[in-house]
Each structure stands twice: as C-alpha cells, then as structure tokens.
Amino acid sequence: GIQVEQSPPDLILQEGANSTLRCNFSDSVNNLQWFHQNPWGQLINLFYIPSGTKQNGRLSATTVATERYSLLYISSSQTTDSGVYFCAVEDGGTSYGKLTFGQGTILTVHP
Amino acid sequence: KAGVTQTPRYLIKTRGQQVTLSCSPISGHRSVSWYQQTPGQGLQFLFEYFSETQRNKGNFPGRFSGRQFSNSRSEMNVSTLELGDSALYLCASSDDTEQFFGPGTRLTVL
C-alpha cells in the first residue's frame, strides 16, 4: 500500500518562529489532508489539498502531486499551535474512504 | 451543521467482553470511516461504509466488525476484547472528498 513519511518527527520552537513540516508519499493520491490533533485526541481539519496551494491565516500548505510531497507552513507560531500534526492521503486506486496517515510531527511551542 | 458525534466518549471493559461504539456523521454525508489509534501503531484504518455497504476494509481480525444504518449512522463492534484493543477509536464522515473526524471513543481493556 501507499507509504506516508513525515518529517521532522519532533520540532521545538520559540513563540513567533516559523516552521515547515513535510509529508512525502509513495504513490499518486486522490486526497491529501493535514490535521492537528488536540490534547483530547480530536483531529482538527487544517487543509484538504490534493494539489496546489492554500492559505488560512498563519497556516498555509502546498502539495506538489507530481513530486509526491506536501508542505505545511506555520508562521509566527503560538503556544496554542503545540500538538501533533498529521498528513493523511487516500491513494489513487479504489481506496474508498481509507486515509493512510503518517506518523506525525510533534510540535512544541515555548513562550 | 453539527459535527461528527461519537458515543460513548470513554469506555472500560475487561478481556473477553464485547463492545459497540456509535458514530453519527455530519448531516448529508453518506460515507463513514473508522480508525484505531494506538501509541505503537499510530492511526490505522478499520473499514468504511457508504450507503449501508462496506466498501473498504483494513487489516484487522474478524473480531472487528461494523455496520451502517439507513440514516448513515454507523456502529462498530469488537468481540472477545484483548488488552491490545485498548485504543482511541475515531470515526470520520465524508461526502466522498474531505473527511471530518469525531472526538473519538477511548476504550480501555483491563
């Protein structure tokens, strides 16, 4: 099946710093989503971005489908940005409703 | 629109028992997917239902089963619970594009 690798596994920042999280995937995809998991376990949708670039406030994301990677940018980080960030993909075959997740990036933002 | 809801939020069971978890999708969504999250294995896909039909299934033993009702609500059942079934169980609903997740059910097996 499709493989998803996220980097870095851990990231520690000071408040106000910028960061880039990367997601590499091994095959063509129909769907790519970025999530933030809060301390209670809920997955919060950040972006639905199988291709192209999107921005939402301090966050933006770019997916280059032909090169099989996606980037999540966080600017002017805040302590509330701390948590685990997941990239998840649905491959281009008949993977109805099946998201394959990366192992996540644990982001810690210090005040 | 109301989000995805899951009940119960927390559950404690003993080995050998069975459990049923419930998921109500976003209104109008016909696809419901289930995932298991553990510290060791991360987030893994269990199965997906669309209009009461299972369209896709992950690599879990037959003790894990599910169903979907005509109103798109879904249940998953785990029989003969094992210690390793302790996990956060997440469901997601979709209009066949973006998936939206519920808050999860945290199952502890003693």
PDB file of C-alpha atoms in Angstrom:
ATOM      1  CA  GLY A   1       0.000   0.000   0.000  1.00  0.00           C
ATOM      2  CA  ILE A   2       0.895   3.664  -0.111  1.00  0.00           C
ATOM      3  CA  GLN A   3       3.576   4.868   2.306  1.00  0.00           C
ATOM      4  CA  VAL A   4       3.478   8.256   4.052  1.00  0.00           C
ATOM      5  CA  GLU A   5       6.524   9.742   5.751  1.00  0.00           C
ATOM      6  CA  GLN A   6       6.502  12.927   7.785  1.00  0.00           C
ATOM      7  CA  SER A   7       9.451  14.991   8.879  1.00  0.00           C
ATOM      8  CA  PRO A   8      10.704  16.093  11.270  1.00  0.00           C
ATOM      9  CA  PRO A   9       9.286  13.750  13.920  1.00  0.00           C
ATOM     10  CA  ASP A  10       9.737  16.390  16.614  1.00  0.00           C
ATOM     11  CA  LEU A  11      10.023  20.159  16.424  1.00  0.00           C
ATOM     12  CA  ILE A  12      10.621  22.608  19.254  1.00  0.00           C
ATOM     13  CA  LEU A  13      10.162  26.323  18.623  1.00  0.00           C
ATOM     14  CA  GLN A  14      10.035  29.611  20.439  1.00  0.00           C
ATOM     15  CA  GLU A  15       6.843  31.597  20.104  1.00  0.00           C
ATOM     16  CA  GLY A  16       6.966  33.757  16.993  1.00  0.00           C
ATOM     17  CA  ALA A  17       9.164  31.420  14.958  1.00  0.00           C
ATOM     18  CA  ASN A  18       8.208  29.951  11.589  1.00  0.00           C
ATOM     19  CA  SER A  19       8.276  26.267  10.683  1.00  0.00           C
ATOM     20  CA  THR A  20       7.851  23.899   7.765  1.00  0.00           C
ATOM     21  CA  LEU A  21       6.512  20.359   8.094  1.00  0.00           C
ATOM     22  CA  ARG A  22       6.987  17.909   5.245  1.00  0.00           C
ATOM     23  CA  CYS A  23       4.949  14.937   4.043  1.00  0.00           C
ATOM     24  CA  ASN A  24       6.273  12.523   1.398  1.00  0.00           C
ATOM     25  CA  PHE A  25       4.042   9.881  -0.152  1.00  0.00           C
ATOM     26  CA  SER A  26       4.922   6.932  -2.353  1.00  0.00           C
ATOM     27  CA  ASP A  27       2.153   6.900  -4.979  1.00  0.00           C
ATOM     28  CA  SER A  28      -0.431   9.098  -6.688  1.00  0.00           C
ATOM     29  CA  VAL A  29      -3.220  10.373  -4.433  1.00  0.00           C
ATOM     30  CA  ASN A  30      -6.857  11.382  -4.758  1.00  0.00           C
ATOM     31  CA  ASN A  31      -6.940  13.123  -1.410  1.00  0.00           C
ATOM     32  CA  LEU A  32      -4.402  14.691   0.932  1.00  0.00           C
ATOM     33  CA  GLN A  33      -5.341  16.250   4.229  1.00  0.00           C
ATOM     34  CA  TRP A  34      -3.443  17.926   7.064  1.00  0.00           C
ATOM     35  CA  PHE A  35      -4.738  17.611  10.609  1.00  0.00           C
ATOM     36  CA  HIS A  36      -3.850  18.956  14.030  1.00  0.00           C
ATOM     37  CA  GLN A  37      -4.616  16.595  16.894  1.00  0.00           C
ATOM     38  CA  ASN A  38      -5.514  18.393  20.094  1.00  0.00           C
ATOM     39  CA  PRO A  39      -4.607  17.098  23.578  1.00  0.00           C
ATOM     40  CA  TRP A  40      -8.022  15.416  23.862  1.00  0.00           C
ATOM     41  CA  GLY A  41      -7.437  13.395  20.701  1.00  0.00           C
ATOM     42  CA  GLN A  42      -9.694  15.226  18.285  1.00  0.00           C
ATOM     43  CA  LEU A  43      -8.365  15.602  14.755  1.00  0.00           C
ATOM     44  CA  ILE A  44      -8.909  19.149  13.545  1.00  0.00           C
ATOM     45  CA  ASN A  45      -9.009  19.670   9.778  1.00  0.00           C
ATOM     46  CA  LEU A  46      -6.398  22.128   8.589  1.00  0.00           C
ATOM     47  CA  PHE A  47      -6.321  21.633   4.822  1.00  0.00           C
ATOM     48  CA  TYR A  48      -7.821  19.436   2.138  1.00  0.00           C
ATOM     49  CA  ILE A  49      -5.128  19.805  -0.515  1.00  0.00           C
ATOM     50  CA  PRO A  50      -4.577  17.012  -3.074  1.00  0.00           C
ATOM     51  CA  SER A  51      -2.735  19.587  -5.205  1.00  0.00           C
ATOM     52  CA  GLY A  52      -1.890  23.276  -5.283  1.00  0.00           C
ATOM     53  CA  THR A  53      -1.515  25.868  -2.546  1.00  0.00           C
ATOM     54  CA  LYS A  54      -3.930  27.100   0.123  1.00  0.00           C
ATOM     55  CA  GLN A  55      -3.670  29.590   2.953  1.00  0.00           C
ATOM     56  CA  ASN A  56      -5.677  30.016   6.132  1.00  0.00           C
ATOM     57  CA  GLY A  57      -4.422  32.748   8.425  1.00  0.00           C
ATOM     58  CA  ARG A  58      -0.954  31.897   9.717  1.00  0.00           C
ATOM     59  CA  LEU A  59      -1.071  28.471   8.111  1.00  0.00           C
ATOM     60  CA  SER A  60      -0.513  27.575   4.503  1.00  0.00           C
ATOM     61  CA  ALA A  61       0.038  24.348   2.610  1.00  0.00           C
ATOM     62  CA  THR A  62       1.403  23.291  -0.737  1.00  0.00           C
ATOM     63  CA  THR A  63       1.093  19.915  -2.430  1.00  0.00           C
ATOM     64  CA  VAL A  64       3.215  19.038  -5.463  1.00  0.00           C
ATOM     65  CA  ALA A  65       1.423  15.894  -6.579  1.00  0.00           C
ATOM     66  CA  THR A  66       3.814  15.129  -9.435  1.00  0.00           C
ATOM     67  CA  GLU A  67       6.731  15.036  -6.989  1.00  0.00           C
ATOM     68  CA  ARG A  68       4.705  13.317  -4.254  1.00  0.00           C
ATOM     69  CA  TYR A  69       5.144  15.696  -1.371  1.00  0.00           C
ATOM     70  CA  SER A  70       3.251  18.268   0.629  1.00  0.00           C
ATOM     71  CA  LEU A  71       4.436  21.045   2.923  1.00  0.00           C
ATOM     72  CA  LEU A  72       2.657  22.704   5.837  1.00  0.00           C
ATOM     73  CA  TYR A  73       3.917  26.155   6.815  1.00  0.00           C
ATOM     74  CA  ILE A  74       3.228  27.679  10.201  1.00  0.00           C
ATOM     75  CA  SER A  75       4.206  31.321  10.581  1.00  0.00           C
ATOM     76  CA  SER A  76       4.517  33.338  13.797  1.00  0.00           C
ATOM     77  CA  SER A  77       3.893  30.234  15.881  1.00  0.00           C
ATOM     78  CA  GLN A  78       1.889  30.455  19.112  1.00  0.00           C
ATOM     79  CA  THR A  79       1.806  28.160  22.135  1.00  0.00           C
ATOM     80  CA  THR A  80      -1.666  27.042  21.053  1.00  0.00           C
ATOM     81  CA  ASP A  81      -0.098  25.587  17.883  1.00  0.00           C
ATOM     82  CA  SER A  82       1.510  22.869  20.017  1.00  0.00           C
ATOM     83  CA  GLY A  83       0.336  19.337  19.356  1.00  0.00           C
ATOM     84  CA  VAL A  84       0.680  16.624  16.764  1.00  0.00           C
ATOM     85  CA  TYR A  85       0.326  17.363  13.062  1.00  0.00           C
ATOM     86  CA  PHE A  86      -0.680  14.563  10.726  1.00  0.00           C
ATOM     87  CA  CYS A  87      -0.620  14.251   6.996  1.00  0.00           C
ATOM     88  CA  ALA A  88      -3.019  11.675   5.542  1.00  0.00           C
ATOM     89  CA  VAL A  89      -3.580  10.516   1.982  1.00  0.00           C
ATOM     90  CA  GLU A  90      -6.090   8.463   0.033  1.00  0.00           C
ATOM     91  CA  ASP A  91      -4.355   6.698  -2.818  1.00  0.00           C
ATOM     92  CA  GLY A  92      -5.420   6.960  -6.432  1.00  0.00           C
ATOM     93  CA  GLY A  93      -6.926   3.484  -6.662  1.00  0.00           C
ATOM     94  CA  THR A  94     -10.137   2.114  -5.142  1.00  0.00           C
ATOM     95  CA  SER A  95      -9.239   3.085  -1.576  1.00  0.00           C
ATOM     96  CA  TYR A  96     -12.729   4.272  -0.738  1.00  0.00           C
ATOM     97  CA  GLY A  97     -12.705   6.228   2.477  1.00  0.00           C
ATOM     98  CA  LYS A  98      -9.289   4.961   3.520  1.00  0.00           C
ATOM     99  CA  LEU A  99      -6.836   7.564   4.699  1.00  0.00           C
ATOM    100  CA  THR A 100      -3.276   6.403   5.287  1.00  0.00           C
ATOM    101  CA  PHE A 101      -1.626   8.509   7.964  1.00  0.00           C
ATOM    102  CA  GLY A 102       1.966   9.468   8.529  1.00  0.00           C
ATOM    103  CA  GLN A 103       3.481   9.031  11.980  1.00  0.00           C
ATOM    104  CA  GLY A 104       3.014  12.714  12.730  1.00  0.00           C
ATOM    105  CA  THR A 105       5.176  15.661  13.742  1.00  0.00           C
ATOM    106  CA  ILE A 106       5.089  16.621  17.421  1.00  0.00           C
ATOM    107  CA  LEU A 107       5.307  20.406  17.629  1.00  0.00           C
ATOM    108  CA  THR A 108       6.122  22.137  20.893  1.00  0.00           C
ATOM    109  CA  VAL A 109       6.000  25.939  21.020  1.00  0.00           C
ATOM    110  CA  HIS A 110       7.544  27.563  24.093  1.00  0.00           C
ATOM    111  CA  PRO A 111       6.511  31.047  25.264  1.00  0.00           C
TER     112      PRO A 111
ATOM    113  CA  LYS B   1     -24.145  21.949  10.625  1.00  0.00           C
ATOM    114  CA  ALA B   2     -23.482  19.766  13.615  1.00  0.00           C
ATOM    115  CA  GLY B   3     -20.198  17.890  13.545  1.00  0.00           C
ATOM    116  CA  VAL B   4     -19.494  14.197  13.832  1.00  0.00           C
ATOM    117  CA  THR B   5     -20.552  12.743  17.169  1.00  0.00           C
ATOM    118  CA  GLN B   6     -19.346   9.572  18.833  1.00  0.00           C
ATOM    119  CA  THR B   7     -20.701   7.735  21.852  1.00  0.00           C
ATOM    120  CA  PRO B   8     -19.640   6.810  24.380  1.00  0.00           C
ATOM    121  CA  ARG B   9     -16.591   9.007  24.866  1.00  0.00           C
ATOM    122  CA  TYR B  10     -14.931   6.694  27.366  1.00  0.00           C
ATOM    123  CA  LEU B  11     -15.341   3.002  27.996  1.00  0.00           C
ATOM    124  CA  ILE B  12     -13.707   0.471  30.302  1.00  0.00           C
ATOM    125  CA  LYS B  13     -14.142  -3.219  29.580  1.00  0.00           C
ATOM    126  CA  THR B  14     -12.481  -6.460  30.629  1.00  0.00           C
ATOM    127  CA  ARG B  15     -10.844  -9.056  28.429  1.00  0.00           C
ATOM    128  CA  GLY B  16     -13.292 -11.333  26.670  1.00  0.00           C
ATOM    129  CA  GLN B  17     -16.156  -8.853  26.684  1.00  0.00           C
ATOM    130  CA  GLN B  18     -17.563  -7.211  23.596  1.00  0.00           C
ATOM    131  CA  VAL B  19     -18.182  -3.541  22.888  1.00  0.00           C
ATOM    132  CA  THR B  20     -20.247  -1.449  20.492  1.00  0.00           C
ATOM    133  CA  LEU B  21     -19.284   2.083  19.523  1.00  0.00           C
ATOM    134  CA  SER B  22     -21.549   4.527  17.729  1.00  0.00           C
ATOM    135  CA  CYS B  23     -20.904   7.305  15.220  1.00  0.00           C
ATOM    136  CA  SER B  24     -23.323   9.881  13.821  1.00  0.00           C
ATOM    137  CA  PRO B  25     -21.988  11.597  10.693  1.00  0.00           C
ATOM    138  CA  ILE B  26     -22.465  15.145   9.501  1.00  0.00           C
ATOM    139  CA  SER B  27     -25.918  15.590   8.002  1.00  0.00           C
ATOM    140  CA  GLY B  28     -25.880  14.688   4.322  1.00  0.00           C
ATOM    141  CA  HIS B  29     -22.662  12.667   4.472  1.00  0.00           C
ATOM    142  CA  ARG B  30     -23.106   9.066   3.372  1.00  0.00           C
ATOM    143  CA  SER B  31     -19.572   7.774   3.980  1.00  0.00           C
ATOM    144  CA  VAL B  32     -18.335   6.779   7.431  1.00  0.00           C
ATOM    145  CA  SER B  33     -14.812   5.514   8.083  1.00  0.00           C
ATOM    146  CA  TRP B  34     -13.404   4.065  11.297  1.00  0.00           C
ATOM    147  CA  TYR B  35      -9.832   4.256  12.588  1.00  0.00           C
ATOM    148  CA  GLN B  36      -7.902   2.907  15.546  1.00  0.00           C
ATOM    149  CA  GLN B  37      -5.154   4.986  17.139  1.00  0.00           C
ATOM    150  CA  THR B  38      -2.543   3.452  19.444  1.00  0.00           C
ATOM    151  CA  PRO B  39       0.848   4.788  20.560  1.00  0.00           C
ATOM    152  CA  GLY B  40       2.651   1.910  18.881  1.00  0.00           C
ATOM    153  CA  GLN B  41       0.822   1.637  15.554  1.00  0.00           C
ATOM    154  CA  GLY B  42      -0.425   5.165  15.042  1.00  0.00           C
ATOM    155  CA  LEU B  43      -3.662   5.759  13.147  1.00  0.00           C
ATOM    156  CA  GLN B  44      -4.880   2.704  11.249  1.00  0.00           C
ATOM    157  CA  PHE B  45      -7.916   2.294   9.004  1.00  0.00           C
ATOM    158  CA  LEU B  46     -10.521  -0.242  10.103  1.00  0.00           C
ATOM    159  CA  PHE B  47     -13.315  -0.028   7.500  1.00  0.00           C
ATOM    160  CA  GLU B  48     -15.532   2.311   5.512  1.00  0.00           C
ATOM    161  CA  TYR B  49     -19.264   2.252   4.847  1.00  0.00           C
ATOM    162  CA  PHE B  50     -21.212   4.093   2.177  1.00  0.00           C
ATOM    163  CA  SER B  51     -24.991   3.870   1.892  1.00  0.00           C
ATOM    164  CA  GLU B  52     -25.093   0.838   4.211  1.00  0.00           C
ATOM    165  CA  THR B  53     -22.441  -1.077   2.227  1.00  0.00           C
ATOM    166  CA  GLN B  54     -18.905  -1.807   3.354  1.00  0.00           C
ATOM    167  CA  ARG B  55     -16.699  -0.559   0.518  1.00  0.00           C
ATOM    168  CA  ASN B  56     -13.309  -0.987   2.092  1.00  0.00           C
ATOM    169  CA  LYS B  57     -11.697  -2.894   4.936  1.00  0.00           C
ATOM    170  CA  GLY B  58      -8.334  -2.642   6.670  1.00  0.00           C
ATOM    171  CA  ASN B  59      -6.128  -5.400   8.036  1.00  0.00           C
ATOM    172  CA  PHE B  60      -7.858  -6.177  11.290  1.00  0.00           C
ATOM    173  CA  PRO B  61      -9.106  -9.545  12.559  1.00  0.00           C
ATOM    174  CA  GLY B  62     -12.718 -10.591  12.153  1.00  0.00           C
ATOM    175  CA  ARG B  63     -13.411  -9.627  15.784  1.00  0.00           C
ATOM    176  CA  PHE B  64     -13.748  -6.090  14.452  1.00  0.00           C
ATOM    177  CA  SER B  65     -16.972  -5.521  12.546  1.00  0.00           C
ATOM    178  CA  GLY B  66     -19.240  -2.675  11.648  1.00  0.00           C
ATOM    179  CA  ARG B  67     -22.459  -1.672  10.031  1.00  0.00           C
ATOM    180  CA  GLN B  68     -24.242   1.384   8.753  1.00  0.00           C
ATOM    181  CA  PHE B  69     -27.907   2.227   9.020  1.00  0.00           C
ATOM    182  CA  SER B  70     -30.199   3.899   6.500  1.00  0.00           C
ATOM    183  CA  ASN B  71     -29.740   7.274   8.261  1.00  0.00           C
ATOM    184  CA  SER B  72     -25.942   6.902   7.746  1.00  0.00           C
ATOM    185  CA  ARG B  73     -25.249   6.375  11.451  1.00  0.00           C
ATOM    186  CA  SER B  74     -22.641   3.696  11.936  1.00  0.00           C
ATOM    187  CA  GLU B  75     -21.641   1.279  14.657  1.00  0.00           C
ATOM    188  CA  MET B  76     -18.532  -0.777  15.141  1.00  0.00           C
ATOM    189  CA  ASN B  77     -18.313  -3.847  17.304  1.00  0.00           C
ATOM    190  CA  VAL B  78     -15.319  -5.556  18.831  1.00  0.00           C
ATOM    191  CA  SER B  79     -15.902  -9.031  20.190  1.00  0.00           C
ATOM    192  CA  THR B  80     -13.733 -11.028  22.606  1.00  0.00           C
ATOM    193  CA  LEU B  81     -11.749  -7.987  23.667  1.00  0.00           C
ATOM    194  CA  GLU B  82      -7.994  -8.263  24.126  1.00  0.00           C
ATOM    195  CA  LEU B  83      -5.660  -5.986  26.083  1.00  0.00           C
ATOM    196  CA  GLY B  84      -4.209  -4.778  22.782  1.00  0.00           C
ATOM    197  CA  ASP B  85      -7.593  -3.397  21.727  1.00  0.00           C
ATOM    198  CA  SER B  86      -7.123  -0.530  24.178  1.00  0.00           C
ATOM    199  CA  ALA B  87      -7.047   2.495  21.906  1.00  0.00           C
ATOM    200  CA  LEU B  88      -8.718   5.674  20.740  1.00  0.00           C
ATOM    201  CA  TYR B  89     -11.337   4.796  18.131  1.00  0.00           C
ATOM    202  CA  LEU B  90     -12.124   7.582  15.687  1.00  0.00           C
ATOM    203  CA  CYS B  91     -14.812   7.806  13.093  1.00  0.00           C
ATOM    204  CA  ALA B  92     -14.908  10.196  10.185  1.00  0.00           C
ATOM    205  CA  SER B  93     -17.673  11.240   7.842  1.00  0.00           C
ATOM    206  CA  SER B  94     -17.299  12.404   4.286  1.00  0.00           C
ATOM    207  CA  ASP B  95     -19.191  13.479   1.198  1.00  0.00           C
ATOM    208  CA  ASP B  96     -16.622  11.343  -0.656  1.00  0.00           C
ATOM    209  CA  THR B  97     -13.983  14.082  -0.581  1.00  0.00           C
ATOM    210  CA  GLU B  98     -12.699  15.569   2.668  1.00  0.00           C
ATOM    211  CA  GLN B  99     -13.035  13.542   5.868  1.00  0.00           C
ATOM    212  CA  PHE B 100     -14.177  15.141   9.145  1.00  0.00           C
ATOM    213  CA  PHE B 101     -13.476  13.388  12.419  1.00  0.00           C
ATOM    214  CA  GLY B 102     -15.442  12.936  15.590  1.00  0.00           C
ATOM    215  CA  PRO B 103     -13.977  13.353  19.088  1.00  0.00           C
ATOM    216  CA  GLY B 104     -13.295   9.643  19.474  1.00  0.00           C
ATOM    217  CA  THR B 105     -14.093   6.895  21.948  1.00  0.00           C
ATOM    218  CA  ARG B 106     -11.288   5.971  24.318  1.00  0.00           C
ATOM    219  CA  LEU B 107     -11.514   2.253  25.092  1.00  0.00           C
ATOM    220  CA  THR B 108      -9.554   0.704  27.928  1.00  0.00           C
ATOM    221  CA  VAL B 109      -9.452  -3.077  28.220  1.00  0.00           C
ATOM    222  CA  LEU B 110      -8.439  -4.447  31.628  1.00  0.00           C
TER     223      LEU B 110
END
